[in-house]
Short mmCIF file of C-alpha atoms in Angstrom, two decimals:
data_model
loop_
_atom_site.label_atom_id
_atom_site.label_comp_id
_atom_site.label_asym_id
_atom_site.label_seq_id
_atom_site.Cartn_x
_atom_site.Cartn_y
_atom_site.Cartn_z
CA MET A 173 -64.38 2.31 -46.79
CA LEU A 174 -62.67 2.53 -43.43
CA LYS A 175 -59.91 4.52 -45.07
CA HIS A 176 -62.25 7.51 -45.56
CA TRP A 177 -63.94 7.53 -42.15
CA TRP A 178 -62.40 10.92 -41.31
CA ILE A 179 -64.35 12.55 -44.22
CA VAL A 180 -67.61 11.30 -42.73
CA LEU A 181 -66.54 12.49 -39.28
CA VAL A 182 -65.59 16.00 -40.49
CA SER A 183 -68.86 16.23 -42.44
CA LEU A 184 -70.84 15.30 -39.33
CA VAL A 185 -69.00 17.95 -37.31
CA PHE A 186 -69.84 20.64 -39.88
CA VAL A 187 -73.50 19.61 -40.12
CA THR A 188 -73.84 19.49 -36.33
CA THR A 189 -72.22 22.91 -35.94
CA TRP A 190 -74.50 24.39 -38.58
CA LEU A 191 -77.62 22.90 -36.92
CA VAL A 192 -76.62 24.14 -33.46
CA ARG A 193 -76.01 27.69 -34.73
CA SER A 194 -79.27 27.86 -36.68
CA VAL A 195 -81.28 26.65 -33.66
CA ASP A 196 -79.46 29.04 -31.29
CA ASP A 197 -80.31 32.04 -33.50
CA ASP A 198 -84.02 31.24 -33.15
CA LEU A 199 -83.78 30.91 -29.39
CA ILE A 200 -82.00 34.19 -28.65
CA ILE A 201 -83.99 36.12 -26.07
CA PRO A 202 -83.75 39.92 -26.27
CA PRO A 203 -82.46 41.75 -23.20
CA GLU A 204 -85.12 42.46 -20.60
CA ASP A 205 -85.15 46.20 -21.29
CA GLU A 206 -86.14 45.51 -24.92
CA LEU A 207 -89.13 43.36 -24.01
CA LYS A 208 -92.49 45.10 -24.04
CA ILE A 209 -93.69 43.75 -20.72
CA PRO A 210 -95.64 46.20 -18.54
CA ASP A 211 -94.33 46.86 -15.06
CA TYR A 212 -97.61 48.39 -13.82
CA THR A 213 -101.09 49.41 -14.95
CA LEU A 214 -103.60 51.97 -13.71
CA LYS A 215 -107.37 52.08 -14.16
CA GLN A 216 -109.45 55.29 -14.01
CA PHE A 217 -106.47 57.44 -13.08
CA ASN A 218 -105.84 61.17 -12.71
CA SER A 219 -102.37 62.74 -12.93
CA THR A 220 -101.71 66.40 -12.08
CA ARG A 221 -98.69 68.40 -13.26
CA MET A 222 -97.59 71.62 -11.56
CA ASP A 223 -95.24 74.34 -12.83
CA GLU A 224 -92.09 75.58 -11.06
CA SER A 225 -94.10 77.91 -8.81
CA GLY A 226 -96.55 75.20 -7.76
CA GLN A 227 -99.41 76.38 -9.99
CA LEU A 228 -101.63 73.88 -11.78
CA LYS A 229 -100.25 73.33 -15.31
CA SER A 230 -102.11 70.26 -16.63
CA GLN A 231 -104.22 67.28 -15.63
CA LEU A 232 -104.38 63.93 -17.41
CA THR A 233 -107.22 61.49 -16.81
CA ALA A 234 -107.82 58.23 -18.65
CA VAL A 235 -109.67 54.94 -18.52
CA ASP A 236 -106.55 52.79 -18.59
CA MET A 237 -102.78 53.23 -18.54
CA ILE A 238 -100.18 50.52 -19.19
CA HIS A 239 -96.64 51.54 -18.25
CA TYR A 240 -93.65 49.91 -19.93
CA PRO A 241 -90.10 50.50 -18.70
CA ASN A 242 -87.95 52.43 -21.21
CA VAL A 243 -90.68 52.65 -23.90
CA ASN A 244 -93.86 54.67 -24.43
CA THR A 245 -96.72 54.30 -21.96
CA SER A 246 -100.01 53.24 -23.55
CA ILE A 247 -103.13 55.21 -22.53
CA THR A 248 -106.78 54.47 -23.36
CA LYS A 249 -109.21 57.40 -23.80
CA PRO A 250 -106.85 60.14 -22.58
CA ASN A 251 -108.29 63.51 -21.57
CA MET A 252 -105.72 66.23 -20.85
CA VAL A 253 -106.60 69.72 -19.61
CA PHE A 254 -104.04 72.54 -19.88
CA TYR A 255 -104.34 75.45 -17.43
CA LYS A 256 -103.33 79.10 -17.48
CA ASP A 257 -103.60 81.21 -14.31
CA LYS A 258 -105.53 78.40 -12.57
CA GLN A 259 -108.18 78.42 -15.32
CA PRO A 260 -108.64 75.66 -17.91
CA LEU A 261 -107.36 76.83 -21.30
CA TRP A 262 -107.56 73.76 -23.58
CA THR A 263 -108.83 70.18 -23.32
CA VAL A 264 -107.27 67.50 -25.52
CA GLN A 265 -109.05 64.15 -25.97
CA ALA A 266 -108.44 61.05 -28.12
CA GLU A 267 -109.33 57.40 -28.53
CA ASN A 268 -105.84 56.25 -27.50
CA GLY A 269 -102.50 57.77 -26.71
CA GLU A 270 -98.86 57.09 -25.97
CA LEU A 271 -96.78 59.03 -23.48
CA SER A 272 -92.99 59.20 -23.86
CA PRO A 273 -90.82 57.67 -21.10
CA GLU A 274 -89.84 61.20 -19.99
CA ALA A 275 -93.56 62.20 -19.96
CA ASN A 276 -92.87 65.30 -22.05
CA GLN A 277 -94.37 64.14 -25.37
CA PHE A 278 -97.84 62.77 -25.97
CA TRP A 279 -99.09 61.08 -29.14
CA LEU A 280 -102.87 61.13 -29.50
CA LEU A 281 -103.74 58.21 -31.75
CA GLY A 282 -106.95 58.02 -33.74
CA ASP A 283 -109.63 60.71 -33.62
CA ALA A 284 -108.56 63.67 -31.48
CA THR A 285 -110.47 66.74 -30.28
CA LEU A 286 -109.12 69.96 -28.81
CA GLN A 287 -111.59 72.27 -27.07
CA GLN A 288 -110.75 75.82 -26.01
CA TYR A 289 -112.27 77.33 -22.88
CA SER A 290 -113.23 80.96 -23.58
CA ASP A 291 -116.18 83.28 -24.22
CA LYS A 292 -116.15 82.22 -27.88
CA PRO A 293 -114.73 78.69 -27.77
CA ILE A 294 -112.93 76.93 -30.60
CA LYS A 295 -113.16 73.21 -31.27
CA VAL A 296 -110.45 71.46 -33.31
CA ILE A 297 -111.11 67.98 -34.72
CA SER A 298 -108.27 65.95 -36.23
CA ARG A 299 -106.35 62.67 -36.02
CA ASP A 300 -102.97 61.45 -34.81
CA LEU A 301 -101.87 64.53 -32.92
CA TRP A 302 -98.43 65.04 -31.37
CA VAL A 303 -98.33 67.22 -28.23
CA LYS A 304 -95.23 68.58 -26.50
CA ILE A 305 -96.53 68.85 -22.96
CA ASP A 306 -93.96 71.27 -21.51
CA THR A 307 -94.42 73.89 -24.25
CA GLU A 308 -98.11 73.11 -24.89
CA TYR A 309 -97.49 72.73 -28.61
CA ALA A 310 -99.63 70.45 -30.81
CA TYR A 311 -98.98 69.25 -34.36
CA THR A 312 -100.59 67.01 -36.97
CA ASN A 313 -100.37 66.36 -40.72
CA ALA A 314 -103.88 64.91 -40.78
CA PRO A 315 -107.00 66.68 -42.09
CA THR A 316 -108.18 69.17 -39.49
CA THR A 317 -111.50 70.95 -38.90
CA ILE A 318 -111.76 74.07 -36.74
CA ILE A 319 -115.23 75.05 -35.57
CA SER A 320 -115.68 78.50 -34.06
CA TYR A 321 -118.37 81.06 -33.33
CA PHE A 322 -117.84 82.57 -36.80
CA GLY A 323 -117.78 79.42 -38.92
CA GLU A 324 -115.77 76.41 -39.94
CA THR A 325 -112.25 76.07 -41.35
CA LYS A 326 -110.69 72.93 -42.84
CA SER A 327 -107.05 72.24 -43.63
CA ASN A 328 -104.50 69.50 -44.08
CA GLY A 329 -102.36 69.67 -40.98
CA MET A 330 -101.91 72.29 -38.30
CA ARG A 331 -99.63 73.58 -35.59
CA MET A 332 -101.09 74.94 -32.39
CA PHE A 333 -99.42 77.04 -29.72
CA MET A 334 -101.87 76.76 -26.83
CA PRO A 335 -100.42 79.37 -24.42
CA ILE A 336 -100.75 82.17 -26.98
CA GLU A 337 -103.88 80.69 -28.58
CA GLN A 338 -102.35 80.62 -32.07
CA ILE A 339 -103.18 78.03 -34.75
CA GLU A 340 -101.18 77.71 -37.96
CA LEU A 341 -102.91 75.84 -40.79
CA LEU A 342 -100.46 73.98 -43.04
CA SER A 343 -102.10 73.43 -46.45
CA LYS A 344 -105.32 73.25 -48.48
CA VAL A 345 -107.14 75.70 -46.23
CA ARG A 346 -110.87 76.21 -46.86
CA GLY A 347 -113.31 78.18 -44.74
CA HIS A 348 -116.98 78.99 -44.42
CA TYR A 349 -117.81 82.02 -42.27
CA VAL A 350 -121.06 83.67 -41.27
CA LEU A 351 -120.81 87.35 -40.33
CA GLN A 352 -123.22 88.54 -37.68
#
């Protein structure tokens, strides 16, 4: 039996090595920049964005904001107002939202409402809306309802270009209009 002690020793080395490697794999901690740990939070905040000439471009208010380094910022009950010539043009609201790290893209998660400020306002109701803040472009694939002075239009998905007040309906468009 003592003649084969080296087989037992080699077997123990292999088993120990295997155990150490399997335990180490479970204990690997991701780099700090990959952890989703907030670096600051804000409550009841208001953020104002100006254009190159110093004119008011947009304002974002929300109940709660949780900022994460290098990943999207989480926002509760966001309300964003876009301005044109110092006048409010559109308001965008949602249950929740996420703002990109560069603060140029905004995902409105859950029910979302867009309200136009004009003599004959338009209200757009949808879900899960993507907004490019710099170009004031909004997009969704979700069912969308547009309520205006003349009636109601429904579609699956839409694209909106807020500065030129243009809405493109993507598919299955149905409308009900009342002429006055």
